[in-house]
Amino acid sequence: MATNLLALVERIRIALEETGTLSHAELHALVGDGEPPSHLDQALRFLHGREAILIDASDQSVHLRAHVTNSVLEALRYGPVSLDALAAKTPVSIAMVCDVLGWLEREGRIRIDPDDVVSM
């Protein structure tokens, strides 16, 4: 049972490294024959608990945290930008952008001014 779960985690991780994002249907397609559907939830909890993924609440798509982080950092590369402009430059929801900004701010990699301007 645990071996199947770890194999599913690895399939999800590999698929996310290739595409950066998986839809709900694409995730279900990764569940092997004979594996219980609950394994998908367990695998996602495992990856989420290790801060490897972000789940978009609006459509249940799963995003590799590293891809979202890189997208945010790329948008900040040329100088300070407002939160609205940053959200427009990234291919994910503003909620996920804010999650990543929180991590980056705690790590000391960015600064968010009181007027919502983000800079590195």
XYZ file of C-alpha atoms in Angstrom, residues 37-115:
79
model
C -8.922 7.138 -5.186
C -7.957 8.104 -1.633
C -4.304 7.678 -2.631
C -4.535 10.821 -4.749
C -5.666 12.871 -1.747
C -2.934 11.346 0.407
C -0.268 12.019 -2.224
C -1.375 15.637 -2.595
C -1.388 16.108 1.192
C 2.140 14.688 1.309
C 3.413 17.091 -1.375
C 1.512 20.058 0.060
C 2.858 19.349 3.540
C 6.375 19.620 2.170
C 5.508 22.904 0.442
C 6.257 21.362 -2.949
C 2.887 22.252 -4.478
C 0.205 24.912 -4.464
C -3.442 24.034 -5.073
C -5.646 26.593 -6.804
C -8.896 26.666 -4.856
C -10.887 27.921 -7.846
C -10.271 24.975 -10.173
C -8.368 22.452 -8.002
C -5.383 22.569 -10.351
C -2.036 21.751 -8.778
C 1.051 23.867 -9.406
C 4.668 23.138 -8.636
C 5.717 25.721 -6.052
C 9.143 26.165 -7.676
C 7.522 27.107 -11.013
C 5.216 29.654 -9.389
C 8.114 31.084 -7.377
C 10.252 31.404 -10.504
C 7.388 33.110 -12.322
C 7.004 35.658 -9.514
C 10.753 36.288 -9.318
C 10.937 36.730 -13.095
C 8.186 39.353 -12.927
C 10.201 41.205 -10.249
C 13.480 40.953 -12.108
C 13.303 44.368 -13.753
C 12.431 46.374 -10.665
C 9.659 47.095 -8.179
C 6.125 46.348 -9.271
C 2.677 46.749 -7.722
C 0.741 43.701 -6.559
C -1.826 44.253 -9.319
C 0.852 44.408 -12.012
C 2.596 41.384 -10.534
C -0.623 39.378 -10.605
C -1.152 40.350 -14.246
C 2.375 39.190 -15.167
C 2.084 35.734 -13.636
C 0.056 32.811 -15.000
C -1.571 31.904 -11.665
C -4.229 33.311 -9.367
C -3.507 36.274 -7.113
C -4.006 33.994 -4.098
C -1.091 31.802 -5.173
C 1.026 34.861 -5.967
C 0.360 36.119 -2.431
C 1.298 32.725 -0.943
C 4.616 32.810 -2.778
C 5.199 36.450 -1.827
C 4.685 35.520 1.814
C 7.331 32.799 1.592
C 9.752 35.071 -0.248
C 9.235 37.872 2.267
C 9.831 35.550 5.239
C 13.008 34.326 3.538
C 14.138 37.949 3.156
C 14.246 37.730 -0.646
C 11.648 40.440 -1.299
C 10.110 43.437 0.386
C 6.481 44.533 0.240
C 6.031 48.249 0.882
C 2.964 49.656 2.683
C 1.656 50.841 -0.710
